[in-house]
Coordinates of C-alpha atoms in Angstrom, one line a residue:
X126 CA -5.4 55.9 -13.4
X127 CA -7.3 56.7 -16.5
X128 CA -6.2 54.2 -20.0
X129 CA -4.9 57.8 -21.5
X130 CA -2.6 58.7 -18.4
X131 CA -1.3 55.0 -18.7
X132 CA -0.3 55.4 -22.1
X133 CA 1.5 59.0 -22.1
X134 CA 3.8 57.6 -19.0
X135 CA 7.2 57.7 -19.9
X136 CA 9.2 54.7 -20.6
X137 CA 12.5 53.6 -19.9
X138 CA 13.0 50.4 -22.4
X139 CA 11.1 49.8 -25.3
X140 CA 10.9 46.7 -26.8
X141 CA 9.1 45.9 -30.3
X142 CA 7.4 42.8 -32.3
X143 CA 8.5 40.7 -29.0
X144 CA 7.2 37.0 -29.9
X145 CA 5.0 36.5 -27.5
X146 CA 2.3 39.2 -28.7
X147 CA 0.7 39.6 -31.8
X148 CA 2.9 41.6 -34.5
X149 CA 3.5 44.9 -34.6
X150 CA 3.9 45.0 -31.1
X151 CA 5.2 47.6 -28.3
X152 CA 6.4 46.4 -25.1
X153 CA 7.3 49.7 -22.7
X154 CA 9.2 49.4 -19.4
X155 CA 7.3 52.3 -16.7
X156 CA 9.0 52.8 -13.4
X157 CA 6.2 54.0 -11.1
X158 CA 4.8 52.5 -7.8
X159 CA 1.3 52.8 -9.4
X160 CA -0.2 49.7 -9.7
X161 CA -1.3 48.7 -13.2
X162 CA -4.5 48.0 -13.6
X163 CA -6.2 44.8 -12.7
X164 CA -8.6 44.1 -15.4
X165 CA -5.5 44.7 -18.2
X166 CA -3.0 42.7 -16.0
X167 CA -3.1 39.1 -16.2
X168 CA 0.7 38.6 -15.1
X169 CA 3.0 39.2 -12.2
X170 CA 6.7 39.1 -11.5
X171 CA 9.0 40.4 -8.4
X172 CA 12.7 40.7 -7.7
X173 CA 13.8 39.0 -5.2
X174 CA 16.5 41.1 -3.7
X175 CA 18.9 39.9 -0.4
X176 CA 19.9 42.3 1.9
X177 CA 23.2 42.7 0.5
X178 CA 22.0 43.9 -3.1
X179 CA 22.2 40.3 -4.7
X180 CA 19.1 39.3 -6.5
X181 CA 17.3 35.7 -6.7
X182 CA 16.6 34.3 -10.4
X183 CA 13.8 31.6 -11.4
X184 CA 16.1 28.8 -13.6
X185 CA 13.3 27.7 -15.6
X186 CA 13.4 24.8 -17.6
X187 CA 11.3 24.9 -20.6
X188 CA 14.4 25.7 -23.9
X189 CA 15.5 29.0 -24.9
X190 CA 14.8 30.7 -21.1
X191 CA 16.7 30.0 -18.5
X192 CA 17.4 32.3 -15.8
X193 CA 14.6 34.8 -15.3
X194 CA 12.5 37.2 -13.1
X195 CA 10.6 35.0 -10.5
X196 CA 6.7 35.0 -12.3
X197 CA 3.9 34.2 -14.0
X198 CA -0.2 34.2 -14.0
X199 CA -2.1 35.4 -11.5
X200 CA -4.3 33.1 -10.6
X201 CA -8.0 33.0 -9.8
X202 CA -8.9 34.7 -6.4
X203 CA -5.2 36.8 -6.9
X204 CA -4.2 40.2 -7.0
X205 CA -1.2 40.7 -8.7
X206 CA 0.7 42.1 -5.2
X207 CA -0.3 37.7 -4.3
X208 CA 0.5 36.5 -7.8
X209 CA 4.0 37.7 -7.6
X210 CA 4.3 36.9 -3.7
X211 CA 3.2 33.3 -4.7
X212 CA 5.3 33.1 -7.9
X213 CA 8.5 34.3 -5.8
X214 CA 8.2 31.5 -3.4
X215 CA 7.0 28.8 -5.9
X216 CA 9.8 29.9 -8.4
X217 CA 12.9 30.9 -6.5
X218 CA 11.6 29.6 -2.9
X219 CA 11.4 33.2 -1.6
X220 CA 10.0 34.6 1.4
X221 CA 9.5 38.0 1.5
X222 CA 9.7 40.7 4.5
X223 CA 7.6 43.0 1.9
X224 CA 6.9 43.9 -1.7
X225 CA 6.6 47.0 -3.2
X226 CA 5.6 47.9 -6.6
X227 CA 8.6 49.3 -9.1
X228 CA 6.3 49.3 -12.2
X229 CA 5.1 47.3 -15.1
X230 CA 5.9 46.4 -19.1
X231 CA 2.8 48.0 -21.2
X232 CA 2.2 46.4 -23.8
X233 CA 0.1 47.6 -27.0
X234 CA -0.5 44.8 -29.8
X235 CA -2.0 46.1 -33.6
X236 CA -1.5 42.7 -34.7
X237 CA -4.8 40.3 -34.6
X238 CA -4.9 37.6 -31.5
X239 CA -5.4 34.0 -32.5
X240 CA -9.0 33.0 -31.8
X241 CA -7.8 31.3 -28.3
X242 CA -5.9 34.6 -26.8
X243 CA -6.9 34.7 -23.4
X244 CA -4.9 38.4 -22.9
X245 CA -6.2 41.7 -22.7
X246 CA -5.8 43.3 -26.6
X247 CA -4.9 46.2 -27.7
X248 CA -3.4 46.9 -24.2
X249 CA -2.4 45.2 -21.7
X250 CA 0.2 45.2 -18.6
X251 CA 3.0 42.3 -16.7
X252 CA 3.2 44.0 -13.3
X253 CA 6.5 43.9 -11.5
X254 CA 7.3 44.3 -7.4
X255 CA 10.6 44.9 -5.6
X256 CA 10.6 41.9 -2.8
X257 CA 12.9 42.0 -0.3
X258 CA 14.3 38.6 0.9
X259 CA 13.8 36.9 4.2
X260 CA 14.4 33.7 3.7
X261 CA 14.9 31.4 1.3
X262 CA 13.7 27.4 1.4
X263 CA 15.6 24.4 0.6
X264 CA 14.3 24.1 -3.2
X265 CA 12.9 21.3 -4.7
X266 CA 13.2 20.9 -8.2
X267 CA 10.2 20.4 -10.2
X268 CA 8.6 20.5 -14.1
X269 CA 9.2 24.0 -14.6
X270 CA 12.4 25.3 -12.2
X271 CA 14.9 23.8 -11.4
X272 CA 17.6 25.4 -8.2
X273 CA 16.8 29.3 -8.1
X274 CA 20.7 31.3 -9.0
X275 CA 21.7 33.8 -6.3
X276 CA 23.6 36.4 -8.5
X277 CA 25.8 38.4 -6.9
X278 CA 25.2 42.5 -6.8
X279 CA 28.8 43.2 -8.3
X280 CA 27.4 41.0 -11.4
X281 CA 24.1 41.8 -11.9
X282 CA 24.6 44.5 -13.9
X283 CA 26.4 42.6 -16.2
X284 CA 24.6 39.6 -16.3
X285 CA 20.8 41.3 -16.8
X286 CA 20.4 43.5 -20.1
X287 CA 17.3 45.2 -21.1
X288 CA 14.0 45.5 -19.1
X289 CA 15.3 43.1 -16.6
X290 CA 18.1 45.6 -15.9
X291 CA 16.2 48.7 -15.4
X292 CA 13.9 46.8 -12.6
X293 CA 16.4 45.6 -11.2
X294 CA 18.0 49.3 -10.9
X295 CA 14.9 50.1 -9.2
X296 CA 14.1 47.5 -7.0
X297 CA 17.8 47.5 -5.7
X298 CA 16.6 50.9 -5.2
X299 CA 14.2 50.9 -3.1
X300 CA 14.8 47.8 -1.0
X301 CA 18.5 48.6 -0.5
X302 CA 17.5 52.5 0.7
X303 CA 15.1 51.6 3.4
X304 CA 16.1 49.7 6.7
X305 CA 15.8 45.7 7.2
X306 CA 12.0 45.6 9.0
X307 CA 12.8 44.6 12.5
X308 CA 10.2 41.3 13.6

């Protein structure tokens, strides 16, 4: 998909000046099973999403974040589809039957990078996947996570807000809708 036809996709969330780009900032939320695309996408996240509906959160460590969407860098020799399969295990010890793509956060900077950015500017993408769970390992705490949250389907929607929300909408969406894979 062309840079244009990225751009003029509809969004569900918008979120502006977010501190992690350079200011002013645009951060959109796309619900699409395209793939964003690899040269503009340096990040990958999925939601890990048990067979009953509830989904498995990363408890990372580092102040001010918490519980969040199992991700992070993809790494040299990655796609993002291996990225976020990597991330989901490493993060929130999940194993996943599949992953499907829900969409991705585009984001569009007009604010000058420091001289170190190492991110695609103006544009660039986080990609997320729907994962469905099938199995989960004994944890073991480390530097950056500590015990992955299970939170149950009845309180997810109160519990997520904002971008978080809508993919989890989604990915509850897609993984719930199809039949468990049988082995």
């Amino acid at each position: 998909m062309k840079h244009e036809e990225l751009l003029s996709l509809p969004s569900v969330w918008t979120d502006r000046d977010v501190r992690y780009l350079p200011v002013p900032n645009r951060c959109d939320v796309v619900l699409t099973s395209d793939l964003a695309p690899g040269d503009l996408t340096r990040t990958a996240f999925v939601l890990p999403i048990m067979e009953n509906g509830d989904l498995v959160m990363a408890n990372v460590r580092k102040p001010g974040r918490g519980l969040e969407i199992p991700g992070g860098h993809i790494e040299a020799g990655e796609d993002a589809h291996a990225g976020a399969k990597r991330e989901g295990l490493e993060e929130a010890g999940c194993h996943f039957d599949e992953l499907v793509p829900i969409g991705f956060v585009r984001m569009t900077s007009q604010g000058t990078p420091p001289a170190d950015w190492q991110y695609p500017h103006p544009l660039g993408f986080q990609q997320f996947f729907a994962g469905r769970v099938a199995s989960l390992d004994a944890y073991m705490e480390n530097e950056e996570c500590g015990h992955p949250v299970v939170i149950p389907a009845a309180e997810v929607r109160t519990r997520l807000k904002g971008q978080a929300l809508a993919f989890y909408e989604r990915a509850a969406e897609l993984i719930l809708a199809c039949p468990q894979p049988r082995a």
